[in-house]
Amino acid sequence: MEEEEQEEEEEEEERKQEKLNRNDDRKKETVKEGGTAEDRIRMRKKRKWRTGRSAWKKKKEEKKKKKKKKKKEEKEKEK
């Protein structure tokens, strides 16, 4: 009886360990894009930040251009 219970417990532990290993293998699998799923998520976040930042930079540059244009027009009017 005790031997059977011990064998069952060992089998359960083995199954749990196999399941954990399978999950780890899935995480480590690389995808066509390259990298694990975690890497892809990290890159997606970076991409979002970059796009937001570039849009912000463009707006800032446009404002600078408008200011320069206004100053030029004012100087021309003064002349």
PDB file of N, CA and C in Angstrom:
ATOM      1  N   MET A   1       0.822  -1.199   0.000  1.00  0.00           N
ATOM      2  CA  MET A   1       0.000   0.000   0.000  1.00  0.00           C
ATOM      3  C   MET A   1       0.866   1.264   0.000  1.00  0.00           C
ATOM      4  N   GLU A   2       1.811   1.281   0.902  1.00  0.00           N
ATOM      5  CA  GLU A   2       2.668   2.460   1.003  1.00  0.00           C
ATOM      6  C   GLU A   2       3.500   2.639  -0.263  1.00  0.00           C
ATOM      7  N   GLU A   3       3.944   1.526  -0.819  1.00  0.00           N
ATOM      8  CA  GLU A   3       4.754   1.584  -2.041  1.00  0.00           C
ATOM      9  C   GLU A   3       3.940   2.156  -3.203  1.00  0.00           C
ATOM     10  N   GLU A   4       2.685   1.719  -3.303  1.00  0.00           N
ATOM     11  CA  GLU A   4       1.813   2.206  -4.373  1.00  0.00           C
ATOM     12  C   GLU A   4       1.574   3.709  -4.239  1.00  0.00           C
ATOM     13  N   GLU A   5       1.313   4.159  -3.016  1.00  0.00           N
ATOM     14  CA  GLU A   5       1.086   5.585  -2.774  1.00  0.00           C
ATOM     15  C   GLU A   5       2.334   6.394  -3.122  1.00  0.00           C
ATOM     16  N   GLN A   6       3.477   5.845  -2.745  1.00  0.00           N
ATOM     17  CA  GLN A   6       4.737   6.536  -3.017  1.00  0.00           C
ATOM     18  C   GLN A   6       4.978   6.624  -4.530  1.00  0.00           C
ATOM     19  N   GLU A   7       4.682   5.539  -5.239  1.00  0.00           N
ATOM     20  CA  GLU A   7       4.847   5.531  -6.698  1.00  0.00           C
ATOM     21  C   GLU A   7       3.918   6.560  -7.351  1.00  0.00           C
ATOM     22  N   GLU A   8       2.673   6.623  -6.876  1.00  0.00           N
ATOM     23  CA  GLU A   8       1.712   7.585  -7.419  1.00  0.00           C
ATOM     24  C   GLU A   8       2.192   9.017  -7.203  1.00  0.00           C
ATOM     25  N   GLU A   9       2.706   9.284  -6.008  1.00  0.00           N
ATOM     26  CA  GLU A   9       3.219  10.624  -5.708  1.00  0.00           C
ATOM     27  C   GLU A   9       4.387  10.977  -6.627  1.00  0.00           C
ATOM     28  N   GLU A  10       5.272  10.015  -6.839  1.00  0.00           N
ATOM     29  CA  GLU A  10       6.424  10.246  -7.717  1.00  0.00           C
ATOM     30  C   GLU A  10       5.967  10.529  -9.147  1.00  0.00           C
ATOM     31  N   GLU A  11       4.976   9.757  -9.610  1.00  0.00           N
ATOM     32  CA  GLU A  11       4.447   9.961 -10.958  1.00  0.00           C
ATOM     33  C   GLU A  11       3.824  11.353 -11.090  1.00  0.00           C
ATOM     34  N   GLU A  12       3.089  11.767 -10.066  1.00  0.00           N
ATOM     35  CA  GLU A  12       2.478  13.100 -10.083  1.00  0.00           C
ATOM     36  C   GLU A  12       3.549  14.179 -10.159  1.00  0.00           C
ATOM     37  N   GLU A  13       4.603  14.015  -9.367  1.00  0.00           N
ATOM     38  CA  GLU A  13       5.692  14.992  -9.380  1.00  0.00           C
ATOM     39  C   GLU A  13       6.358  15.041 -10.754  1.00  0.00           C
ATOM     40  N   GLU A  14       6.547  13.868 -11.354  1.00  0.00           N
ATOM     41  CA  GLU A  14       7.151  13.810 -12.691  1.00  0.00           C
ATOM     42  C   GLU A  14       6.272  14.535 -13.707  1.00  0.00           C
ATOM     43  N   ARG A  15       4.957  14.283 -13.626  1.00  0.00           N
ATOM     44  CA  ARG A  15       4.033  14.943 -14.549  1.00  0.00           C
ATOM     45  C   ARG A  15       4.087  16.462 -14.384  1.00  0.00           C
ATOM     46  N   LYS A  16       4.100  16.906 -13.132  1.00  0.00           N
ATOM     47  CA  LYS A  16       4.173  18.348 -12.870  1.00  0.00           C
ATOM     48  C   LYS A  16       5.449  18.932 -13.458  1.00  0.00           C
ATOM     49  N   GLN A  17       6.564  18.217 -13.247  1.00  0.00           N
ATOM     50  CA  GLN A  17       7.848  18.703 -13.744  1.00  0.00           C
ATOM     51  C   GLN A  17       7.851  18.755 -15.272  1.00  0.00           C
ATOM     52  N   GLU A  18       7.284  17.729 -15.909  1.00  0.00           N
ATOM     53  CA  GLU A  18       7.208  17.706 -17.374  1.00  0.00           C
ATOM     54  C   GLU A  18       6.375  18.876 -17.884  1.00  0.00           C
ATOM     55  N   LYS A  19       5.270  19.127 -17.194  1.00  0.00           N
ATOM     56  CA  LYS A  19       4.400  20.236 -17.594  1.00  0.00           C
ATOM     57  C   LYS A  19       5.151  21.565 -17.492  1.00  0.00           C
ATOM     58  N   LEU A  20       5.876  21.745 -16.391  1.00  0.00           N
ATOM     59  CA  LEU A  20       6.660  22.971 -16.218  1.00  0.00           C
ATOM     60  C   LEU A  20       7.710  23.099 -17.316  1.00  0.00           C
ATOM     61  N   ASN A  21       8.377  22.005 -17.622  1.00  0.00           N
ATOM     62  CA  ASN A  21       9.404  22.037 -18.667  1.00  0.00           C
ATOM     63  C   ASN A  21       8.795  22.398 -20.014  1.00  0.00           C
ATOM     64  N   ARG A  22       7.616  21.831 -20.299  1.00  0.00           N
ATOM     65  CA  ARG A  22       6.952  22.133 -21.563  1.00  0.00           C
ATOM     66  C   ARG A  22       6.630  23.623 -21.659  1.00  0.00           C
ATOM     67  N   ASN A  23       6.135  24.185 -20.548  1.00  0.00           N
ATOM     68  CA  ASN A  23       5.819  25.616 -20.528  1.00  0.00           C
ATOM     69  C   ASN A  23       7.073  26.446 -20.757  1.00  0.00           C
ATOM     70  N   ASP A  24       8.170  26.050 -20.118  1.00  0.00           N
ATOM     71  CA  ASP A  24       9.431  26.774 -20.303  1.00  0.00           C
ATOM     72  C   ASP A  24       9.877  26.694 -21.749  1.00  0.00           C
ATOM     73  N   ASP A  25       9.735  25.511 -22.350  1.00  0.00           N
ATOM     74  CA  ASP A  25      10.143  25.346 -23.746  1.00  0.00           C
ATOM     75  C   ASP A  25       9.317  26.246 -24.654  1.00  0.00           C
ATOM     76  N   ARG A  26       8.029  26.348 -24.368  1.00  0.00           N
ATOM     77  CA  ARG A  26       7.164  27.203 -25.188  1.00  0.00           C
ATOM     78  C   ARG A  26       7.623  28.655 -25.113  1.00  0.00           C
ATOM     79  N   LYS A  27       7.978  29.078 -23.910  1.00  0.00           N
ATOM     80  CA  LYS A  27       8.424  30.460 -23.740  1.00  0.00           C
ATOM     81  C   LYS A  27       9.718  30.701 -24.500  1.00  0.00           C
ATOM     82  N   LYS A  28      10.567  29.689 -24.526  1.00  0.00           N
ATOM     83  CA  LYS A  28      11.877  29.852 -25.155  1.00  0.00           C
ATOM     84  C   LYS A  28      11.819  29.731 -26.672  1.00  0.00           C
ATOM     85  N   GLU A  29      10.735  29.153 -27.182  1.00  0.00           N
ATOM     86  CA  GLU A  29      10.634  28.988 -28.635  1.00  0.00           C
ATOM     87  C   GLU A  29      10.739  30.340 -29.319  1.00  0.00           C
ATOM     88  N   THR A  30      11.518  30.385 -30.363  1.00  0.00           N
ATOM     89  CA  THR A  30      11.640  31.653 -31.075  1.00  0.00           C
ATOM     90  C   THR A  30      10.610  31.700 -32.190  1.00  0.00           C
ATOM     91  N   VAL A  31      10.210  32.890 -32.511  1.00  0.00           N
ATOM     92  CA  VAL A  31       9.190  33.096 -33.529  1.00  0.00           C
ATOM     93  C   VAL A  31       9.865  33.690 -34.758  1.00  0.00           C
ATOM     94  N   LYS A  32       9.160  33.720 -35.883  1.00  0.00           N
ATOM     95  CA  LYS A  32       9.740  34.227 -37.127  1.00  0.00           C
ATOM     96  C   LYS A  32      10.334  35.617 -36.942  1.00  0.00           C
ATOM     97  N   GLU A  33       9.629  36.468 -36.215  1.00  0.00           N
ATOM     98  CA  GLU A  33      10.115  37.833 -35.994  1.00  0.00           C
ATOM     99  C   GLU A  33      11.416  37.835 -35.205  1.00  0.00           C
ATOM    100  N   GLY A  34      11.641  36.788 -34.465  1.00  0.00           N
ATOM    101  CA  GLY A  34      12.858  36.693 -33.665  1.00  0.00           C
ATOM    102  C   GLY A  34      12.557  37.029 -32.219  1.00  0.00           C
ATOM    103  N   GLY A  35      13.010  36.185 -31.346  1.00  0.00           N
ATOM    104  CA  GLY A  35      12.816  36.431 -29.925  1.00  0.00           C
ATOM    105  C   GLY A  35      11.601  35.710 -29.388  1.00  0.00           C
ATOM    106  N   THR A  36      11.510  35.670 -28.083  1.00  0.00           N
ATOM    107  CA  THR A  36      10.387  35.013 -27.430  1.00  0.00           C
ATOM    108  C   THR A  36       9.193  35.957 -27.408  1.00  0.00           C
ATOM    109  N   ALA A  37       8.097  35.441 -26.904  1.00  0.00           N
ATOM    110  CA  ALA A  37       6.886  36.259 -26.834  1.00  0.00           C
ATOM    111  C   ALA A  37       7.143  37.496 -25.969  1.00  0.00           C
ATOM    112  N   GLU A  38       7.896  37.306 -24.884  1.00  0.00           N
ATOM    113  CA  GLU A  38       8.194  38.435 -24.002  1.00  0.00           C
ATOM    114  C   GLU A  38       8.973  39.505 -24.757  1.00  0.00           C
ATOM    115  N   ASP A  39       9.928  39.064 -25.586  1.00  0.00           N
ATOM    116  CA  ASP A  39      10.721  40.014 -26.373  1.00  0.00           C
ATOM    117  C   ASP A  39       9.829  40.788 -27.334  1.00  0.00           C
ATOM    118  N   ARG A  40       8.888  40.074 -27.961  1.00  0.00           N
ATOM    119  CA  ARG A  40       8.003  40.741 -28.922  1.00  0.00           C
ATOM    120  C   ARG A  40       7.171  41.811 -28.231  1.00  0.00           C
ATOM    121  N   ILE A  41       6.681  41.493 -27.031  1.00  0.00           N
ATOM    122  CA  ILE A  41       5.877  42.464 -26.286  1.00  0.00           C
ATOM    123  C   ILE A  41       6.727  43.681 -25.950  1.00  0.00           C
ATOM    124  N   ARG A  42       7.968  43.433 -25.504  1.00  0.00           N
ATOM    125  CA  ARG A  42       8.868  44.531 -25.154  1.00  0.00           C
ATOM    126  C   ARG A  42       9.119  45.423 -26.364  1.00  0.00           C
ATOM    127  N   MET A  43       9.337  44.802 -27.527  1.00  0.00           N
ATOM    128  CA  MET A  43       9.600  45.573 -28.740  1.00  0.00           C
ATOM    129  C   MET A  43       8.368  46.378 -29.153  1.00  0.00           C
ATOM    130  N   ARG A  44       7.179  45.784 -28.976  1.00  0.00           N
ATOM    131  CA  ARG A  44       5.950  46.483 -29.332  1.00  0.00           C
ATOM    132  C   ARG A  44       5.816  47.750 -28.490  1.00  0.00           C
ATOM    133  N   LYS A  45       6.124  47.631 -27.194  1.00  0.00           N
ATOM    134  CA  LYS A  45       6.047  48.802 -26.320  1.00  0.00           C
ATOM    135  C   LYS A  45       7.033  49.867 -26.769  1.00  0.00           C
ATOM    136  N   LYS A  46       8.248  49.458 -27.121  1.00  0.00           N
ATOM    137  CA  LYS A  46       9.258  50.413 -27.578  1.00  0.00           C
ATOM    138  C   LYS A  46       8.782  51.120 -28.837  1.00  0.00           C
ATOM    139  N   ARG A  47       8.197  50.344 -29.752  1.00  0.00           N
ATOM    140  CA  ARG A  47       7.738  50.902 -31.012  1.00  0.00           C
ATOM    141  C   ARG A  47       6.667  51.964 -30.752  1.00  0.00           C
ATOM    142  N   LYS A  48       5.743  51.660 -29.828  1.00  0.00           N
ATOM    143  CA  LYS A  48       4.688  52.622 -29.498  1.00  0.00           C
ATOM    144  C   LYS A  48       5.306  53.899 -28.962  1.00  0.00           C
ATOM    145  N   TRP A  49       6.290  53.767 -28.081  1.00  0.00           N
ATOM    146  CA  TRP A  49       6.924  54.933 -27.480  1.00  0.00           C
ATOM    147  C   TRP A  49       7.621  55.754 -28.552  1.00  0.00           C
ATOM    148  N   ARG A  50       8.316  55.046 -29.447  1.00  0.00           N
ATOM    149  CA  ARG A  50       9.051  55.747 -30.502  1.00  0.00           C
ATOM    150  C   ARG A  50       8.103  56.524 -31.405  1.00  0.00           C
ATOM    151  N   THR A  51       6.989  55.904 -31.785  1.00  0.00           N
ATOM    152  CA  THR A  51       6.064  56.585 -32.692  1.00  0.00           C
ATOM    153  C   THR A  51       5.482  57.809 -32.009  1.00  0.00           C
ATOM    154  N   GLY A  52       5.138  57.669 -30.748  1.00  0.00           N
ATOM    155  CA  GLY A  52       4.610  58.813 -30.011  1.00  0.00           C
ATOM    156  C   GLY A  52       5.641  59.916 -29.926  1.00  0.00           C
ATOM    157  N   ARG A  53       6.868  59.531 -29.679  1.00  0.00           N
ATOM    158  CA  ARG A  53       7.946  60.507 -29.532  1.00  0.00           C
ATOM    159  C   ARG A  53       8.220  61.206 -30.864  1.00  0.00           C
ATOM    160  N   SER A  54       8.218  60.451 -31.960  1.00  0.00           N
ATOM    161  CA  SER A  54       8.503  61.077 -33.256  1.00  0.00           C
ATOM    162  C   SER A  54       7.397  62.064 -33.626  1.00  0.00           C
ATOM    163  N   ALA A  55       6.167  61.714 -33.299  1.00  0.00           N
ATOM    164  CA  ALA A  55       5.061  62.631 -33.583  1.00  0.00           C
ATOM    165  C   ALA A  55       5.236  63.907 -32.764  1.00  0.00           C
ATOM    166  N   TRP A  56       5.657  63.750 -31.525  1.00  0.00           N
ATOM    167  CA  TRP A  56       5.880  64.899 -30.655  1.00  0.00           C
ATOM    168  C   TRP A  56       6.998  65.776 -31.217  1.00  0.00           C
ATOM    169  N   LYS A  57       8.070  65.130 -31.693  1.00  0.00           N
ATOM    170  CA  LYS A  57       9.189  65.885 -32.273  1.00  0.00           C
ATOM    171  C   LYS A  57       8.745  66.646 -33.519  1.00  0.00           C
ATOM    172  N   LYS A  58       7.954  66.012 -34.360  1.00  0.00           N
ATOM    173  CA  LYS A  58       7.477  66.665 -35.586  1.00  0.00           C
ATOM    174  C   LYS A  58       6.685  67.921 -35.243  1.00  0.00           C
ATOM    175  N   LYS A  59       5.787  67.800 -34.269  1.00  0.00           N
ATOM    176  CA  LYS A  59       4.982  68.955 -33.872  1.00  0.00           C
ATOM    177  C   LYS A  59       5.881  70.088 -33.399  1.00  0.00           C
ATOM    178  N   LYS A  60       6.878  69.724 -32.599  1.00  0.00           N
ATOM    179  CA  LYS A  60       7.783  70.737 -32.068  1.00  0.00           C
ATOM    180  C   LYS A  60       8.533  71.438 -33.197  1.00  0.00           C
ATOM    181  N   GLU A  61       9.014  70.662 -34.171  1.00  0.00           N
ATOM    182  CA  GLU A  61       9.732  71.236 -35.311  1.00  0.00           C
ATOM    183  C   GLU A  61       8.827  72.151 -36.133  1.00  0.00           C
ATOM    184  N   GLU A  62       7.581  71.730 -36.330  1.00  0.00           N
ATOM    185  CA  GLU A  62       6.637  72.556 -37.083  1.00  0.00           C
ATOM    186  C   GLU A  62       6.410  73.899 -36.384  1.00  0.00           C
ATOM    187  N   LYS A  63       6.306  73.860 -35.057  1.00  0.00           N
ATOM    188  CA  LYS A  63       6.128  75.108 -34.310  1.00  0.00           C
ATOM    189  C   LYS A  63       7.328  76.024 -34.515  1.00  0.00           C
ATOM    190  N   LYS A  64       8.535  75.448 -34.465  1.00  0.00           N
ATOM    191  CA  LYS A  64       9.744  76.250 -34.675  1.00  0.00           C
ATOM    192  C   LYS A  64       9.723  76.894 -36.056  1.00  0.00           C
ATOM    193  N   LYS A  65       9.362  76.115 -37.065  1.00  0.00           N
ATOM    194  CA  LYS A  65       9.310  76.637 -38.432  1.00  0.00           C
ATOM    195  C   LYS A  65       8.320  77.793 -38.536  1.00  0.00           C
ATOM    196  N   LYS A  66       7.153  77.639 -37.917  1.00  0.00           N
ATOM    197  CA  LYS A  66       6.141  78.695 -37.950  1.00  0.00           C
ATOM    198  C   LYS A  66       6.671  79.968 -37.298  1.00  0.00           C
ATOM    199  N   LYS A  67       7.367  79.810 -36.166  1.00  0.00           N
ATOM    200  CA  LYS A  67       7.921  80.979 -35.478  1.00  0.00           C
ATOM    201  C   LYS A  67       8.934  81.693 -36.364  1.00  0.00           C
ATOM    202  N   LYS A  68       9.823  80.913 -36.988  1.00  0.00           N
ATOM    203  CA  LYS A  68      10.831  81.504 -37.872  1.00  0.00           C
ATOM    204  C   LYS A  68      10.163  82.252 -39.018  1.00  0.00           C
ATOM    205  N   LYS A  69       9.137  81.635 -39.580  1.00  0.00           N
ATOM    206  CA  LYS A  69       8.419  82.247 -40.698  1.00  0.00           C
ATOM    207  C   LYS A  69       7.794  83.578 -40.265  1.00  0.00           C
ATOM    208  N   LYS A  70       7.187  83.589 -39.076  1.00  0.00           N
ATOM    209  CA  LYS A  70       6.574  84.813 -38.560  1.00  0.00           C
ATOM    210  C   LYS A  70       7.619  85.908 -38.391  1.00  0.00           C
ATOM    211  N   LYS A  71       8.763  85.551 -37.819  1.00  0.00           N
ATOM    212  CA  LYS A  71       9.824  86.538 -37.602  1.00  0.00           C
ATOM    213  C   LYS A  71      10.303  87.121 -38.921  1.00  0.00           C
ATOM    214  N   LYS A  72      10.473  86.260 -39.922  1.00  0.00           N
ATOM    215  CA  LYS A  72      10.906  86.733 -41.241  1.00  0.00           C
ATOM    216  C   LYS A  72       9.891  87.714 -41.814  1.00  0.00           C
ATOM    217  N   GLU A  73       8.619  87.385 -41.721  1.00  0.00           N
ATOM    218  CA  GLU A  73       7.558  88.250 -42.241  1.00  0.00           C
ATOM    219  C   GLU A  73       7.560  89.597 -41.523  1.00  0.00           C
ATOM    220  N   GLU A  74       7.747  89.583 -40.213  1.00  0.00           N
ATOM    221  CA  GLU A  74       7.780  90.827 -39.438  1.00  0.00           C
ATOM    222  C   GLU A  74       8.964  91.695 -39.856  1.00  0.00           C
ATOM    223  N   LYS A  75      10.122  91.080 -40.065  1.00  0.00           N
ATOM    224  CA  LYS A  75      11.308  91.822 -40.494  1.00  0.00           C
ATOM    225  C   LYS A  75      11.086  92.448 -41.863  1.00  0.00           C
ATOM    226  N   GLU A  76      10.464  91.705 -42.751  1.00  0.00           N
ATOM    227  CA  GLU A  76      10.179  92.220 -44.091  1.00  0.00           C
ATOM    228  C   GLU A  76       9.215  93.405 -44.023  1.00  0.00           C
ATOM    229  N   LYS A  77       8.235  93.324 -43.149  1.00  0.00           N
ATOM    230  CA  LYS A  77       7.271  94.415 -42.996  1.00  0.00           C
ATOM    231  C   LYS A  77       7.963  95.670 -42.475  1.00  0.00           C
ATOM    232  N   GLU A  78       8.893  95.495 -41.554  1.00  0.00           N
ATOM    233  CA  GLU A  78       9.618  96.633 -40.983  1.00  0.00           C
ATOM    234  C   GLU A  78      10.454  97.342 -42.044  1.00  0.00           C
ATOM    235  N   LYS A  79      11.010  96.577 -42.954  1.00  0.00           N
ATOM    236  CA  LYS A  79      11.853  97.157 -44.016  1.00  0.00           C
ATOM    237  C   LYS A  79      10.968  97.898 -44.966  1.00  0.00           C
TER     238      LYS A  79
END
